[in-house]
Short mmCIF file of C-alpha atoms in Angstrom, two decimals:
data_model
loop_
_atom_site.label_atom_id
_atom_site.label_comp_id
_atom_site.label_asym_id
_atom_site.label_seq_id
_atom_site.Cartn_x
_atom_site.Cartn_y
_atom_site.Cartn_z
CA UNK A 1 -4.03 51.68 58.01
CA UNK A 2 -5.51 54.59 59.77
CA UNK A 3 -4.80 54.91 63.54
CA UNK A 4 -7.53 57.17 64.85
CA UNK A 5 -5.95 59.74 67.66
CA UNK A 6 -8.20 62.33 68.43
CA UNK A 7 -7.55 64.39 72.00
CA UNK A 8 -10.51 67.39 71.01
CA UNK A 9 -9.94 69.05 74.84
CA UNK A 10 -6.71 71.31 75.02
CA UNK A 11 -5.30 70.44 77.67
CA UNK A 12 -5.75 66.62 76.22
CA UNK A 13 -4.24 68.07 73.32
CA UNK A 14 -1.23 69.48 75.46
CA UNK A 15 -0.96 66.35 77.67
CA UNK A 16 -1.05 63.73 74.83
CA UNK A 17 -0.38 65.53 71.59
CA UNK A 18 0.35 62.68 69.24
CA UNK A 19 0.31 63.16 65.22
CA UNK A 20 -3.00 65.29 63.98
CA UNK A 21 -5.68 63.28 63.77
CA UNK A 22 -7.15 62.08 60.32
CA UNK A 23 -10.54 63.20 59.75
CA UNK A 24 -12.93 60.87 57.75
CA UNK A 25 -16.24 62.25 56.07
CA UNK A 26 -18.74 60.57 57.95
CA UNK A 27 -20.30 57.09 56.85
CA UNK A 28 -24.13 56.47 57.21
CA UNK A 29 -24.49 52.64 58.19
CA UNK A 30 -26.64 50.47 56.41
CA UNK A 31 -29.61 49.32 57.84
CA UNK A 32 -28.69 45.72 58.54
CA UNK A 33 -27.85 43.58 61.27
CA UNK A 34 -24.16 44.00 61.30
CA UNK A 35 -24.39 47.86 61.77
CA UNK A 36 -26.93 48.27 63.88
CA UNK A 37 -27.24 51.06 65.85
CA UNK A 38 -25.54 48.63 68.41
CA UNK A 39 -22.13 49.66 66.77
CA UNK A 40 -22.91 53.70 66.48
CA UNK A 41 -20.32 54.52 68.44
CA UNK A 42 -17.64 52.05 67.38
CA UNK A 43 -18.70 52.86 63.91
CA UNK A 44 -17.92 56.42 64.27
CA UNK A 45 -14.49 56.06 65.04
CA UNK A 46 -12.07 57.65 62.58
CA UNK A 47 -10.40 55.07 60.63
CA UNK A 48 -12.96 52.14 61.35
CA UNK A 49 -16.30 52.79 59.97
CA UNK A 50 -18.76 50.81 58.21
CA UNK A 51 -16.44 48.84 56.18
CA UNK A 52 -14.56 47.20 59.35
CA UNK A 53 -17.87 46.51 61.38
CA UNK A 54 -18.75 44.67 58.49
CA UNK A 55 -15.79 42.55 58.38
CA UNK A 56 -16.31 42.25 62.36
CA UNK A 57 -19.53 40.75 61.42
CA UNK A 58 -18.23 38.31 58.81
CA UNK A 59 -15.45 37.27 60.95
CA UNK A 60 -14.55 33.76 62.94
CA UNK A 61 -12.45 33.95 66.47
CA UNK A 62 -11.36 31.26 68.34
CA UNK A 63 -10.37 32.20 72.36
CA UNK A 64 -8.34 29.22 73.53
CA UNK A 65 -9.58 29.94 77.40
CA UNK A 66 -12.38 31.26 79.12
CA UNK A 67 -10.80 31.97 82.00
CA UNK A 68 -10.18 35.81 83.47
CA UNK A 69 -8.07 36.67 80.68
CA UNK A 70 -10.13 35.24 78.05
CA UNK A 71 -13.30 35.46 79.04
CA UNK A 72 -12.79 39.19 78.89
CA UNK A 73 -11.54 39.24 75.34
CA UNK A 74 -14.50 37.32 74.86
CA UNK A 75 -16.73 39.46 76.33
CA UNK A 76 -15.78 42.42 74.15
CA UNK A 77 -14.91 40.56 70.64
CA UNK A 78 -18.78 39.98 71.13
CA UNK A 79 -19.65 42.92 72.28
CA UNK A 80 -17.93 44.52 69.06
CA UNK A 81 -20.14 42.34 66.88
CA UNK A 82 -17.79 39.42 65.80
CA UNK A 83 -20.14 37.51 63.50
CA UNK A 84 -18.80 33.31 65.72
CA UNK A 85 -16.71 33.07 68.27
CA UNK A 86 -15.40 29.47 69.04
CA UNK A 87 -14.66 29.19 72.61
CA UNK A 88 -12.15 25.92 73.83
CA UNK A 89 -11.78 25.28 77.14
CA UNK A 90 -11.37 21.77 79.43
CA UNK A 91 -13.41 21.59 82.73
CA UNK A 92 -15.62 22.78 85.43
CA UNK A 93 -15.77 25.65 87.15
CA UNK A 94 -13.95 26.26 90.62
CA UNK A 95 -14.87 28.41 93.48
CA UNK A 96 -11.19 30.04 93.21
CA UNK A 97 -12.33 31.00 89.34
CA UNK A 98 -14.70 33.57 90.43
CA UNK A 99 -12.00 35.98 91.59
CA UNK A 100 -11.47 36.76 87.95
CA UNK A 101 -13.48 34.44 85.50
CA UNK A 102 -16.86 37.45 85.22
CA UNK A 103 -18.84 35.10 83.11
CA UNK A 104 -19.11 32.68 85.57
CA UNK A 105 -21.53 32.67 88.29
CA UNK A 106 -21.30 30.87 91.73
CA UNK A 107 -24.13 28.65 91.39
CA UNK A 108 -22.73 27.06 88.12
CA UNK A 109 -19.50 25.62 90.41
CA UNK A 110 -18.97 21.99 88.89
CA UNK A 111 -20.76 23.13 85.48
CA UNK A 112 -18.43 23.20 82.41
CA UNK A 113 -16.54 26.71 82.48
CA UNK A 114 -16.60 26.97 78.45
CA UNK A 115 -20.81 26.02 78.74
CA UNK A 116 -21.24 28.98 81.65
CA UNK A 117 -19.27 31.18 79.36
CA UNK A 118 -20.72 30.66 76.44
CA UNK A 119 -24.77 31.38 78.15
CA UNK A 120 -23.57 34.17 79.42
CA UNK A 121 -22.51 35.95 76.04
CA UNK A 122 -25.15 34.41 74.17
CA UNK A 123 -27.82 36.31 76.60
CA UNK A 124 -26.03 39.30 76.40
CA UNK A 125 -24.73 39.09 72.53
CA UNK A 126 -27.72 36.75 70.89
CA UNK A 127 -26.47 38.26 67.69
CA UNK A 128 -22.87 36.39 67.76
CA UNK A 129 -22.97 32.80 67.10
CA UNK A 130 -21.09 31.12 69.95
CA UNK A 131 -19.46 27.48 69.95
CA UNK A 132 -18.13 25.84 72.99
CA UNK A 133 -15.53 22.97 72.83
CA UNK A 134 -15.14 21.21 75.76
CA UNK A 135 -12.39 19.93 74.87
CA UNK A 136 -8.42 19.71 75.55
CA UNK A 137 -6.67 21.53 73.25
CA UNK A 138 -4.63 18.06 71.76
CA UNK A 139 -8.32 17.06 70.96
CA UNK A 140 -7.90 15.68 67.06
CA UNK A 141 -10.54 18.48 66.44
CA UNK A 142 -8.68 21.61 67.33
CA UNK A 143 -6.84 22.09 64.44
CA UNK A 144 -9.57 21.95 62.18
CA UNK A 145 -11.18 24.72 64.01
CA UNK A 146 -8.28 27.37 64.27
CA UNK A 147 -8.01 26.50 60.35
CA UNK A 148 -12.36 28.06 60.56
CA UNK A 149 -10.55 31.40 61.85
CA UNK A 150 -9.70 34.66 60.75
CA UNK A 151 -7.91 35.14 64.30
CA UNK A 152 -7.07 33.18 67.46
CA UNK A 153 -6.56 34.27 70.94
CA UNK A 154 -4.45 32.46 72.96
CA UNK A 155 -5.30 33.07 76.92
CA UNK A 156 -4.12 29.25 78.16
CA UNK A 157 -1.95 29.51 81.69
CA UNK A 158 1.21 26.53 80.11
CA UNK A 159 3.77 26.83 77.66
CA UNK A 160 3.05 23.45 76.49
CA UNK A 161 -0.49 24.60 75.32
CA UNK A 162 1.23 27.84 73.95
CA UNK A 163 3.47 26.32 72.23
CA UNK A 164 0.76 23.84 70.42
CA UNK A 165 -1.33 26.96 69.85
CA UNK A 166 1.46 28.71 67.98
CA UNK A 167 2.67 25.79 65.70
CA UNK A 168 -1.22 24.89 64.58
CA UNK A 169 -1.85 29.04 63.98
CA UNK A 170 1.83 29.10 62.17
CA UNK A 171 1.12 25.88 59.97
CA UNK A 172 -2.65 26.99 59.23
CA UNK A 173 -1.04 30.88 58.31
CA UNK A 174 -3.91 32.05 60.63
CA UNK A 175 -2.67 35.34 62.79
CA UNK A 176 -2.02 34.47 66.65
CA UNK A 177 -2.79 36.82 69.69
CA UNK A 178 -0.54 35.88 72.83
CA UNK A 179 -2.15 37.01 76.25
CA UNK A 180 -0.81 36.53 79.80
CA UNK A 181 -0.48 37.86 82.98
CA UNK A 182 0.90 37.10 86.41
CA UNK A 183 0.42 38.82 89.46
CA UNK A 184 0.12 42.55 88.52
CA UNK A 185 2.08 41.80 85.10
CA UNK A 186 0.51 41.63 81.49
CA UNK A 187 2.25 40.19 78.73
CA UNK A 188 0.97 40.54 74.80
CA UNK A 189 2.14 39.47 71.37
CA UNK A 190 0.31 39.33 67.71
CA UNK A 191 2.12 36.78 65.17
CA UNK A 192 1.04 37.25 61.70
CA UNK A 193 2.51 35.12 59.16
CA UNK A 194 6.38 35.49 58.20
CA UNK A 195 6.42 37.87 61.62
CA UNK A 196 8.38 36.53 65.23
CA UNK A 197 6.42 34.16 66.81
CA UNK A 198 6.06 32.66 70.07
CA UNK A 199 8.41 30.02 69.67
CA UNK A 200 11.26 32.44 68.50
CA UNK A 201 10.39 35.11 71.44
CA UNK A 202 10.43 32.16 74.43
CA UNK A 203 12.62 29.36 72.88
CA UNK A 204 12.38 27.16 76.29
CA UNK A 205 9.27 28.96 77.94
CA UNK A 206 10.49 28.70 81.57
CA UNK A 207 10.54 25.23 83.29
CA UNK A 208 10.07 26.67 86.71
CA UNK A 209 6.72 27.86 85.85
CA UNK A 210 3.87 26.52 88.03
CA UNK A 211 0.92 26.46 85.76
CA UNK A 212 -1.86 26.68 88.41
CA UNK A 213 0.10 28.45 91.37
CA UNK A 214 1.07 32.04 89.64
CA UNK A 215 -0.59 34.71 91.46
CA UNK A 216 -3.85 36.34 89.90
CA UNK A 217 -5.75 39.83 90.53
CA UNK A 218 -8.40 39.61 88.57
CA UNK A 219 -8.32 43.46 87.29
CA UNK A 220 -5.04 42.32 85.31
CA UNK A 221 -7.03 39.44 83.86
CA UNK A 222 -9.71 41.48 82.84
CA UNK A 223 -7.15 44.84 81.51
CA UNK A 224 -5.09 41.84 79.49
CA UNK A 225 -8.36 40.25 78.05
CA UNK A 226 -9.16 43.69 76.81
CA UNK A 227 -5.85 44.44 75.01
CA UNK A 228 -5.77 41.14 74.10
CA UNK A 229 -9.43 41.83 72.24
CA UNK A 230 -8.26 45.00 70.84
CA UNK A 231 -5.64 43.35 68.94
CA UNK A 232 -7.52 40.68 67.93
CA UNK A 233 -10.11 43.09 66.33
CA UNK A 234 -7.59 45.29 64.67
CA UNK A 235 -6.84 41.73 62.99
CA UNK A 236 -10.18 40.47 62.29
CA UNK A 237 -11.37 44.34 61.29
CA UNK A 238 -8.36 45.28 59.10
CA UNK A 239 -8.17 48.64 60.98
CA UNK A 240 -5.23 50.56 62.73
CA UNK A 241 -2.11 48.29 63.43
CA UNK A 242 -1.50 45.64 65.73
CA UNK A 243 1.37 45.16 67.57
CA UNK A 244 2.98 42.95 65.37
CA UNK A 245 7.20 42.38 65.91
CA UNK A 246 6.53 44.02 69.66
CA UNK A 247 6.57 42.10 72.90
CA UNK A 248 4.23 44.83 75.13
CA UNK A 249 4.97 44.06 79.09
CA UNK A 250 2.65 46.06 81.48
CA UNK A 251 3.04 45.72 85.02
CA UNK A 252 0.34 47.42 86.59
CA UNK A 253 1.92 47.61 90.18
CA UNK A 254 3.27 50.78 88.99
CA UNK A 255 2.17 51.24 85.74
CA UNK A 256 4.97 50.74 83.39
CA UNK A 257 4.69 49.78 79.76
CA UNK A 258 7.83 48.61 77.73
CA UNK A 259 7.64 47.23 73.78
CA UNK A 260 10.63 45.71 73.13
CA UNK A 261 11.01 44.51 69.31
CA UNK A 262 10.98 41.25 69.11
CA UNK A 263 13.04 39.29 66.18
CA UNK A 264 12.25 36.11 64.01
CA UNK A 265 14.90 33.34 64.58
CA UNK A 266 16.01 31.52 61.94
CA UNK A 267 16.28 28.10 63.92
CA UNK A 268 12.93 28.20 65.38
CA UNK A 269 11.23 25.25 65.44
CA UNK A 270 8.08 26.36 64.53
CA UNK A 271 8.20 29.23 62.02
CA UNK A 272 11.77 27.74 60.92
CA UNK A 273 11.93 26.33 57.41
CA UNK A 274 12.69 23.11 59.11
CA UNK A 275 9.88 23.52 61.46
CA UNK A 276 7.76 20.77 63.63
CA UNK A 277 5.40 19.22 60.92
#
């Protein structure tokens, strides 16, 4: 894959010098919905082009949670011109939501959180088709839909739900994006098919983990949501490469990113050869 670095100011150039940048001849788009001039910019970047907007537009991805962190990945898988987005998330919406959730306004407190996400993006992106599940994510119906997709995002606040989003993506071979943050702290993960998943990464998840009292500024939310969308559409759009076998951690207090390698175990449970049927 091409990754498309291009710093054209010098003293860019001297800050962040990175490999030479690949240039493509440039690709006139096709006048049809999937390219339109919507997607000029995206379109133009070296590396991406025509052929992955395309395969943007074609494409299925499933956000497990609307929340702050998903309801920004949301916001710009659509905005990139993912062709359905399936949207699960239980409940109504919460006056302590709104610190983060930027789908969401105040006078839809009590409505369905995955409903007031889902009319937001639709006004905004009435090219995408949008479905909203309602629904836990144990519903009998879940698994049939992350089998639908080309890529899930997983922005759910328990390791129980984690956990039951990783086996279903692992059994169904469909690539997994981990996103989560607390506090100031982001945390990020892709798990494509014979890679480390989340199982072999965080074996026990962490039992003193209080799924609705972590600490939340909603900038992290949103700056996880968007890393977590990037990945997702490097997936879906077969262009540069995710960060498979990497564990990113970004704590924003101070700005320090670390990407440990992560490794597959053997033993897991779920990616195991005697994993959870």
């Amino acid at each position: 894959m091409v990754t498309a670095r291009s710093h054209s100011h010098p003293r860019l150039r001297s800050m962040c010098p990175g490999p030479p940048a690949r240039i493509l001849p440039a690709q006139a788009a096709p006048p049809t919905a999937e390219t339109s001039r919507r997607f000029d910019r995206q379109v133009s970047i070296p590396g991406f082009g025509v052929a992955a907007q395309r395969r943007l537009s074609r494409a299925t991805v499933l956000v497990a949670g609307v929340g702050g962190v998903g309801g920004a990945a949301a916001t710009y898988l659509a905005a990139a011109g993912v062709g359905r987005l399936i949207l699960i998330h239980p409940g109504d919406l919460a006056e302590p939501d709104l610190n983060r959730q930027t789908l969401m306004r105040p006078e839809q407190i009590g409505e369905p959180r995955v409903r007031c996400a889902a009319d937001t993006l639709r006004a905004h992106h009435p090219g995408v088709e949008i479905v909203a599940v309602d629904r836990d994510l144990a519903d009998s119906a879940v698994p049939g839909l992350i089998a639908e997709a080309d890529v899930v995002v997983d922005a759910r606040h328990n390791f129980p739900e984690r956990y039951l989003i990783n086996r279903l993506c692992v059994r169904a071979g469909v690539p997994l994006v981990v996103a989560a943050m607390n506090a100031t702290e982001a945390y990020l993960m892709v798990v494509r098919p014979g890679e480390p998943c989340l199982r072999c990464v965080f074996p026990e998840g962490d039992p003193a983990w209080e799924p609705l009292g972590f600490p939340v500024l909603g900038a992290v939310a949103g700056t996880v949501g968007c890393l977590a969308a990037t990945e997702a559409l490097k997936v879906a759009g077969g262009f540069a490469e995710p960060a498979v076998g990497r564990l990113v951690h970004l704590d924003l207090w101070d700005v320090d990113l670390r990407t440990p390698r992560t490794r597959r175990d053997p033993a897991c449970p779920d990616c195991g050869p005697g994993g959870t049927p």
